[in-house]
Amino acid sequence: MPARKLYFEGLRVGDELPALAKAPIDRVQLSRYAGASGDFNPVHVDEVYAKSVGMPSVYAPGMLVMGMLGQLISDWARGGQLRRYHVRFIKMVWPGDTVVCKGRVSDRHGEGGRYFVDVELWAENQRGELVMKGNSTIQLFYSLEDENRQRAGQSPIVVDVPRESLLQSAPQSSEGVEDDESRAASMSGKKTTGSKPAAKTATAPATPGAAMKKAKK
C-alpha cells in the first residue's frame, strides 16, 4: 500500500494530528539512547549518581522526548518538507512515564506556488501534564495535480491563500504577546497555575534528524 500523501488543499486551521502514544520510558531505553546519541550524562543512566545530586532517579534526556514529538510530525507530514522544528522543554520525564504526542494545524498560507502550514506540537505524560511544547513549519504541494506537474518539470499551481491562523483570535497579554503558559494550557486543555515552569528550548535543522529515528521503538 503506498504511503499516504498530505496536500495543502485538504488541510484547515484547527485540524488535529492523530495522537502518538509511546511505550512507557524505561531504563533500558535510556541506556540505548545514550549509546545511540553519544550522550552519556550520568543523570540519565546512573541511578546512584542521579540520587547523589538530589534526583529521585535517572530521567529521560529532553532530546529523547524531542525525537518522539519529531516522529509525530514527520509521520504525519509524509510528502511534505520539514522547514522548521522548535521545541520548549517544560517538565522532566521519568522512568515509567508514558509520553503522548499531539498537534494541530495553527496556520496556513500560500503565495507564488509555495504552500506552508504551521503546526502546534505538545507532549503530555500519563497524568495529562505538559512536558514539552513546540511548533513546526511544513511545505506542501497544493494538490496531487500540483505534485504531478512539478515532478514533470512544469510550473506549480499558483493559488494565493491569505494567512489563516489560530493566533488571530487568541487572547493576548497586557504587553500584546500571548502568555506562554496560557498557550500551553490551551494546547493541553489544562488550567493555568499562575506560575511559569523553568524551560529550555531547542531547534532542530530543517531535515528531520537522527533523534527522531532513535525515539522510535
PDB file of C-alpha atoms in Angstrom:
ATOM      1  CA  MET A   1       0.000   0.000   0.000  1.00  0.00           C
ATOM      2  CA  PRO A   2       1.571   3.363  -0.990  1.00  0.00           C
ATOM      3  CA  ALA A   3       2.407   5.861   1.736  1.00  0.00           C
ATOM      4  CA  ARG A   4      -0.290   8.405   2.413  1.00  0.00           C
ATOM      5  CA  LYS A   5       0.447  11.829   0.971  1.00  0.00           C
ATOM      6  CA  LEU A   6      -0.569  15.114   2.567  1.00  0.00           C
ATOM      7  CA  TYR A   7      -1.669  18.048   0.417  1.00  0.00           C
ATOM      8  CA  PHE A   8      -2.238  21.679   1.300  1.00  0.00           C
ATOM      9  CA  GLU A   9      -5.733  21.898  -0.198  1.00  0.00           C
ATOM     10  CA  GLY A  10      -7.058  19.291   2.238  1.00  0.00           C
ATOM     11  CA  LEU A  11      -5.845  20.974   5.439  1.00  0.00           C
ATOM     12  CA  ARG A  12      -7.665  23.524   7.576  1.00  0.00           C
ATOM     13  CA  VAL A  13      -6.599  25.572  10.587  1.00  0.00           C
ATOM     14  CA  GLY A  14      -7.577  23.648  13.709  1.00  0.00           C
ATOM     15  CA  ASP A  15      -7.137  20.185  12.176  1.00  0.00           C
ATOM     16  CA  GLU A  16      -5.674  17.837  14.793  1.00  0.00           C
ATOM     17  CA  LEU A  17      -2.893  15.339  14.198  1.00  0.00           C
ATOM     18  CA  PRO A  18      -3.518  11.733  15.293  1.00  0.00           C
ATOM     19  CA  ALA A  19      -2.045  11.388  18.782  1.00  0.00           C
ATOM     20  CA  LEU A  20       1.102   9.279  19.154  1.00  0.00           C
ATOM     21  CA  ALA A  21       1.412   7.353  22.429  1.00  0.00           C
ATOM     22  CA  LYS A  22       4.850   5.921  23.154  1.00  0.00           C
ATOM     23  CA  ALA A  23       5.628   2.942  25.350  1.00  0.00           C
ATOM     24  CA  PRO A  24       6.472   3.830  28.965  1.00  0.00           C
ATOM     25  CA  ILE A  25      10.029   5.092  29.389  1.00  0.00           C
ATOM     26  CA  ASP A  26      12.336   2.506  30.944  1.00  0.00           C
ATOM     27  CA  ARG A  27      15.990   2.429  31.927  1.00  0.00           C
ATOM     28  CA  VAL A  28      16.931   0.116  29.054  1.00  0.00           C
ATOM     29  CA  GLN A  29      15.629   2.694  26.600  1.00  0.00           C
ATOM     30  CA  LEU A  30      17.640   5.423  28.348  1.00  0.00           C
ATOM     31  CA  SER A  31      20.811   3.334  28.048  1.00  0.00           C
ATOM     32  CA  ARG A  32      20.146   2.583  24.384  1.00  0.00           C
ATOM     33  CA  TYR A  33      19.518   6.250  23.661  1.00  0.00           C
ATOM     34  CA  ALA A  34      22.744   7.211  25.426  1.00  0.00           C
ATOM     35  CA  GLY A  35      24.682   4.767  23.255  1.00  0.00           C
ATOM     36  CA  ALA A  36      22.986   5.865  20.038  1.00  0.00           C
ATOM     37  CA  SER A  37      23.316   9.595  20.709  1.00  0.00           C
ATOM     38  CA  GLY A  38      26.702   9.575  22.421  1.00  0.00           C
ATOM     39  CA  ASP A  39      25.219  11.480  25.372  1.00  0.00           C
ATOM     40  CA  PHE A  40      26.365   9.606  28.471  1.00  0.00           C
ATOM     41  CA  ASN A  41      25.378  12.217  31.046  1.00  0.00           C
ATOM     42  CA  PRO A  42      25.190  10.081  34.227  1.00  0.00           C
ATOM     43  CA  VAL A  43      21.943  11.713  35.394  1.00  0.00           C
ATOM     44  CA  HIS A  44      20.232   9.745  32.612  1.00  0.00           C
ATOM     45  CA  VAL A  45      21.883   6.332  33.067  1.00  0.00           C
ATOM     46  CA  ASP A  46      23.466   6.087  36.545  1.00  0.00           C
ATOM     47  CA  GLU A  47      20.871   5.672  39.302  1.00  0.00           C
ATOM     48  CA  VAL A  48      23.376   6.105  42.133  1.00  0.00           C
ATOM     49  CA  TYR A  49      24.802   9.280  40.629  1.00  0.00           C
ATOM     50  CA  ALA A  50      21.360  10.747  39.912  1.00  0.00           C
ATOM     51  CA  LYS A  51      20.334  10.263  43.548  1.00  0.00           C
ATOM     52  CA  SER A  52      23.632  11.710  44.765  1.00  0.00           C
ATOM     53  CA  VAL A  53      22.801  15.011  43.061  1.00  0.00           C
ATOM     54  CA  GLY A  54      19.315  15.149  44.540  1.00  0.00           C
ATOM     55  CA  MET A  55      17.205  13.447  41.871  1.00  0.00           C
ATOM     56  CA  PRO A  56      14.733  10.691  42.809  1.00  0.00           C
ATOM     57  CA  SER A  57      16.094   8.590  39.927  1.00  0.00           C
ATOM     58  CA  VAL A  58      17.555   8.896  36.462  1.00  0.00           C
ATOM     59  CA  TYR A  59      15.373  10.810  33.999  1.00  0.00           C
ATOM     60  CA  ALA A  60      14.907  10.996  30.239  1.00  0.00           C
ATOM     61  CA  PRO A  61      17.028  13.396  28.157  1.00  0.00           C
ATOM     62  CA  GLY A  62      14.960  16.208  26.695  1.00  0.00           C
ATOM     63  CA  MET A  63      16.232  15.312  23.233  1.00  0.00           C
ATOM     64  CA  LEU A  64      14.636  11.874  23.526  1.00  0.00           C
ATOM     65  CA  VAL A  65      11.207  13.465  24.014  1.00  0.00           C
ATOM     66  CA  MET A  66      12.008  15.933  21.245  1.00  0.00           C
ATOM     67  CA  GLY A  67      12.615  12.959  18.964  1.00  0.00           C
ATOM     68  CA  MET A  68       9.246  11.476  19.890  1.00  0.00           C
ATOM     69  CA  LEU A  69       7.495  14.727  19.057  1.00  0.00           C
ATOM     70  CA  GLY A  70       9.514  14.863  15.847  1.00  0.00           C
ATOM     71  CA  GLN A  71       8.264  11.377  14.970  1.00  0.00           C
ATOM     72  CA  LEU A  72       4.684  12.647  15.252  1.00  0.00           C
ATOM     73  CA  ILE A  73       5.206  15.495  12.777  1.00  0.00           C
ATOM     74  CA  SER A  74       7.391  13.543  10.354  1.00  0.00           C
ATOM     75  CA  ASP A  75       4.951  10.613  10.210  1.00  0.00           C
ATOM     76  CA  TRP A  76       2.013  12.973   9.687  1.00  0.00           C
ATOM     77  CA  ALA A  77       3.645  15.170   7.030  1.00  0.00           C
ATOM     78  CA  ARG A  78       4.580  12.462   4.532  1.00  0.00           C
ATOM     79  CA  GLY A  79       5.077  14.034   1.147  1.00  0.00           C
ATOM     80  CA  GLY A  80       5.858  17.397   2.754  1.00  0.00           C
ATOM     81  CA  GLN A  81       9.149  19.082   3.598  1.00  0.00           C
ATOM     82  CA  LEU A  82      10.001  19.992   7.183  1.00  0.00           C
ATOM     83  CA  ARG A  83      11.209  23.605   7.116  1.00  0.00           C
ATOM     84  CA  ARG A  84      11.349  24.374  10.846  1.00  0.00           C
ATOM     85  CA  TYR A  85      11.110  22.439  14.103  1.00  0.00           C
ATOM     86  CA  HIS A  86      11.411  24.088  17.504  1.00  0.00           C
ATOM     87  CA  VAL A  87      10.569  22.841  20.996  1.00  0.00           C
ATOM     88  CA  ARG A  88      10.491  24.095  24.570  1.00  0.00           C
ATOM     89  CA  PHE A  89      11.197  21.695  27.444  1.00  0.00           C
ATOM     90  CA  ILE A  90       8.599  22.084  30.197  1.00  0.00           C
ATOM     91  CA  LYS A  91       8.732  19.147  32.637  1.00  0.00           C
ATOM     92  CA  MET A  92      11.021  16.206  33.371  1.00  0.00           C
ATOM     93  CA  VAL A  93      10.100  12.744  32.087  1.00  0.00           C
ATOM     94  CA  TRP A  94      10.880   9.858  34.435  1.00  0.00           C
ATOM     95  CA  PRO A  95      11.125   6.067  34.025  1.00  0.00           C
ATOM     96  CA  GLY A  96       7.587   4.698  33.937  1.00  0.00           C
ATOM     97  CA  ASP A  97       6.138   7.829  32.322  1.00  0.00           C
ATOM     98  CA  THR A  98       4.135   7.431  29.126  1.00  0.00           C
ATOM     99  CA  VAL A  99       4.615  10.229  26.608  1.00  0.00           C
ATOM    100  CA  VAL A 100       1.661  11.132  24.392  1.00  0.00           C
ATOM    101  CA  CYS A 101       2.468  13.460  21.479  1.00  0.00           C
ATOM    102  CA  LYS A 102      -0.219  15.699  19.979  1.00  0.00           C
ATOM    103  CA  GLY A 103      -0.540  18.527  17.491  1.00  0.00           C
ATOM    104  CA  ARG A 104      -2.849  20.707  15.442  1.00  0.00           C
ATOM    105  CA  VAL A 105      -2.635  22.957  12.391  1.00  0.00           C
ATOM    106  CA  SER A 106      -2.295  26.533  13.637  1.00  0.00           C
ATOM    107  CA  ASP A 107      -1.580  28.476  10.448  1.00  0.00           C
ATOM    108  CA  ARG A 108      -1.787  28.036   6.660  1.00  0.00           C
ATOM    109  CA  HIS A 109      -0.800  30.319   3.801  1.00  0.00           C
ATOM    110  CA  GLY A 110       0.443  30.179   0.233  1.00  0.00           C
ATOM    111  CA  GLU A 111       1.835  32.511  -2.384  1.00  0.00           C
ATOM    112  CA  GLY A 112       3.641  32.148  -5.683  1.00  0.00           C
ATOM    113  CA  GLY A 113       3.137  28.411  -5.883  1.00  0.00           C
ATOM    114  CA  ARG A 114       4.600  27.661  -2.428  1.00  0.00           C
ATOM    115  CA  TYR A 115       2.317  26.459   0.359  1.00  0.00           C
ATOM    116  CA  PHE A 116       3.002  26.194   4.084  1.00  0.00           C
ATOM    117  CA  VAL A 117       1.278  25.039   7.252  1.00  0.00           C
ATOM    118  CA  ASP A 118       2.421  25.721  10.804  1.00  0.00           C
ATOM    119  CA  VAL A 119       1.697  23.048  13.387  1.00  0.00           C
ATOM    120  CA  GLU A 120       1.497  23.458  17.156  1.00  0.00           C
ATOM    121  CA  LEU A 121       3.014  20.449  18.910  1.00  0.00           C
ATOM    122  CA  TRP A 122       2.953  19.298  22.508  1.00  0.00           C
ATOM    123  CA  ALA A 123       3.646  16.215  24.610  1.00  0.00           C
ATOM    124  CA  GLU A 124       1.928  15.119  27.812  1.00  0.00           C
ATOM    125  CA  ASN A 125       2.662  12.443  30.381  1.00  0.00           C
ATOM    126  CA  GLN A 126       0.139   9.850  31.573  1.00  0.00           C
ATOM    127  CA  ARG A 127      -1.286  12.365  34.056  1.00  0.00           C
ATOM    128  CA  GLY A 128      -2.047  14.839  31.282  1.00  0.00           C
ATOM    129  CA  GLU A 129       0.749  17.176  32.399  1.00  0.00           C
ATOM    130  CA  LEU A 130       2.520  19.163  29.697  1.00  0.00           C
ATOM    131  CA  VAL A 131       6.152  18.024  29.368  1.00  0.00           C
ATOM    132  CA  MET A 132       7.094  19.670  26.065  1.00  0.00           C
ATOM    133  CA  LYS A 133       5.613  22.069  23.553  1.00  0.00           C
ATOM    134  CA  GLY A 134       6.820  23.180  20.162  1.00  0.00           C
ATOM    135  CA  ASN A 135       5.960  24.110  16.611  1.00  0.00           C
ATOM    136  CA  SER A 136       6.989  23.278  13.098  1.00  0.00           C
ATOM    137  CA  THR A 137       6.532  24.550   9.554  1.00  0.00           C
ATOM    138  CA  ILE A 138       5.792  22.154   6.690  1.00  0.00           C
ATOM    139  CA  GLN A 139       5.933  22.979   2.973  1.00  0.00           C
ATOM    140  CA  LEU A 140       3.451  21.001   0.869  1.00  0.00           C
ATOM    141  CA  PHE A 141       2.291  20.564  -2.688  1.00  0.00           C
ATOM    142  CA  TYR A 142      -1.073  22.225  -3.192  1.00  0.00           C
ATOM    143  CA  SER A 143      -2.650  19.025  -4.563  1.00  0.00           C
ATOM    144  CA  LEU A 144      -1.851  15.753  -6.319  1.00  0.00           C
ATOM    145  CA  GLU A 145      -2.143  17.591  -9.625  1.00  0.00           C
ATOM    146  CA  ASP A 146       0.362  20.188  -8.409  1.00  0.00           C
ATOM    147  CA  GLU A 147       2.809  17.454  -7.378  1.00  0.00           C
ATOM    148  CA  ASN A 148       2.483  15.673 -10.729  1.00  0.00           C
ATOM    149  CA  ARG A 149       3.050  18.921 -12.620  1.00  0.00           C
ATOM    150  CA  GLN A 150       6.186  19.835 -10.672  1.00  0.00           C
ATOM    151  CA  ARG A 151       7.662  16.353 -10.863  1.00  0.00           C
ATOM    152  CA  ALA A 152       7.157  16.518 -14.630  1.00  0.00           C
ATOM    153  CA  GLY A 153       9.158  19.750 -14.744  1.00  0.00           C
ATOM    154  CA  GLN A 154       6.147  22.023 -15.209  1.00  0.00           C
ATOM    155  CA  SER A 155       5.301  25.178 -13.281  1.00  0.00           C
ATOM    156  CA  PRO A 156       3.406  24.785  -9.978  1.00  0.00           C
ATOM    157  CA  ILE A 157      -0.254  25.523  -9.487  1.00  0.00           C
ATOM    158  CA  VAL A 158      -0.475  29.085  -8.161  1.00  0.00           C
ATOM    159  CA  VAL A 159      -3.226  29.924  -5.685  1.00  0.00           C
ATOM    160  CA  ASP A 160      -2.815  32.914  -3.386  1.00  0.00           C
ATOM    161  CA  VAL A 161      -4.015  31.821   0.056  1.00  0.00           C
ATOM    162  CA  PRO A 162      -4.298  34.598   2.672  1.00  0.00           C
ATOM    163  CA  ARG A 163      -2.798  33.687   6.016  1.00  0.00           C
ATOM    164  CA  GLU A 164      -5.263  31.887   8.286  1.00  0.00           C
ATOM    165  CA  SER A 165      -4.175  31.444  11.877  1.00  0.00           C
ATOM    166  CA  LEU A 166      -5.426  30.367  15.285  1.00  0.00           C
ATOM    167  CA  LEU A 167      -3.449  33.294  16.702  1.00  0.00           C
ATOM    168  CA  GLN A 168      -5.790  35.810  15.087  1.00  0.00           C
ATOM    169  CA  SER A 169      -8.371  35.087  17.777  1.00  0.00           C
ATOM    170  CA  ALA A 170      -6.016  34.075  20.616  1.00  0.00           C
ATOM    171  CA  PRO A 171      -6.126  36.121  23.855  1.00  0.00           C
ATOM    172  CA  GLN A 172      -3.191  38.489  24.326  1.00  0.00           C
ATOM    173  CA  SER A 173      -1.355  39.549  27.485  1.00  0.00           C
ATOM    174  CA  SER A 174      -1.155  43.174  28.590  1.00  0.00           C
ATOM    175  CA  GLU A 175       2.069  43.510  26.611  1.00  0.00           C
ATOM    176  CA  GLY A 176       0.276  42.376  23.458  1.00  0.00           C
ATOM    177  CA  VAL A 177       2.018  38.988  23.331  1.00  0.00           C
ATOM    178  CA  GLU A 178       0.207  35.808  24.249  1.00  0.00           C
ATOM    179  CA  ASP A 179       1.383  34.347  27.528  1.00  0.00           C
ATOM    180  CA  ASP A 180       3.413  31.133  27.140  1.00  0.00           C
ATOM    181  CA  GLU A 181       1.595  29.366  29.949  1.00  0.00           C
ATOM    182  CA  SER A 182      -1.823  30.292  28.535  1.00  0.00           C
ATOM    183  CA  ARG A 183      -0.769  28.894  25.160  1.00  0.00           C
ATOM    184  CA  ALA A 184       0.433  25.705  26.832  1.00  0.00           C
ATOM    185  CA  ALA A 185      -2.819  25.339  28.763  1.00  0.00           C
ATOM    186  CA  SER A 186      -4.812  25.957  25.614  1.00  0.00           C
ATOM    187  CA  MET A 187      -2.972  23.168  23.820  1.00  0.00           C
ATOM    188  CA  SER A 188      -3.287  20.624  26.633  1.00  0.00           C
ATOM    189  CA  GLY A 189      -6.740  21.645  27.861  1.00  0.00           C
ATOM    190  CA  LYS A 190      -5.399  22.376  31.356  1.00  0.00           C
ATOM    191  CA  LYS A 191      -5.975  25.361  33.634  1.00  0.00           C
ATOM    192  CA  THR A 192      -3.043  27.655  34.284  1.00  0.00           C
ATOM    193  CA  THR A 193      -1.446  27.713  37.704  1.00  0.00           C
ATOM    194  CA  GLY A 194      -0.201  31.285  37.704  1.00  0.00           C
ATOM    195  CA  SER A 195       3.489  30.352  37.707  1.00  0.00           C
ATOM    196  CA  LYS A 196       5.619  29.545  34.674  1.00  0.00           C
ATOM    197  CA  PRO A 197       7.852  26.454  34.740  1.00  0.00           C
ATOM    198  CA  ALA A 198      11.540  26.789  34.048  1.00  0.00           C
ATOM    199  CA  ALA A 199      12.084  25.625  30.499  1.00  0.00           C
ATOM    200  CA  LYS A 200      14.732  25.164  27.876  1.00  0.00           C
ATOM    201  CA  THR A 201      14.379  25.376  24.138  1.00  0.00           C
ATOM    202  CA  ALA A 202      15.909  23.502  21.241  1.00  0.00           C
ATOM    203  CA  THR A 203      15.660  23.855  17.487  1.00  0.00           C
ATOM    204  CA  ALA A 204      16.229  21.068  15.001  1.00  0.00           C
ATOM    205  CA  PRO A 205      17.667  21.526  11.492  1.00  0.00           C
ATOM    206  CA  ALA A 206      15.272  21.659   8.549  1.00  0.00           C
ATOM    207  CA  THR A 207      15.716  17.968   7.747  1.00  0.00           C
ATOM    208  CA  PRO A 208      14.387  15.548  10.405  1.00  0.00           C
ATOM    209  CA  GLY A 209      17.454  14.353  12.290  1.00  0.00           C
ATOM    210  CA  ALA A 210      18.602  11.101  13.732  1.00  0.00           C
ATOM    211  CA  ALA A 211      16.978  11.882  17.079  1.00  0.00           C
ATOM    212  CA  MET A 212      13.570  11.290  15.513  1.00  0.00           C
ATOM    213  CA  LYS A 213      14.592   7.817  14.365  1.00  0.00           C
ATOM    214  CA  LYS A 214      16.181   6.952  17.692  1.00  0.00           C
ATOM    215  CA  ALA A 215      12.962   7.719  19.555  1.00  0.00           C
ATOM    216  CA  LYS A 216      11.054   5.007  17.620  1.00  0.00           C
ATOM    217  CA  LYS A 217      10.800   1.626  19.361  1.00  0.00           C
TER     218      LYS A 217
END
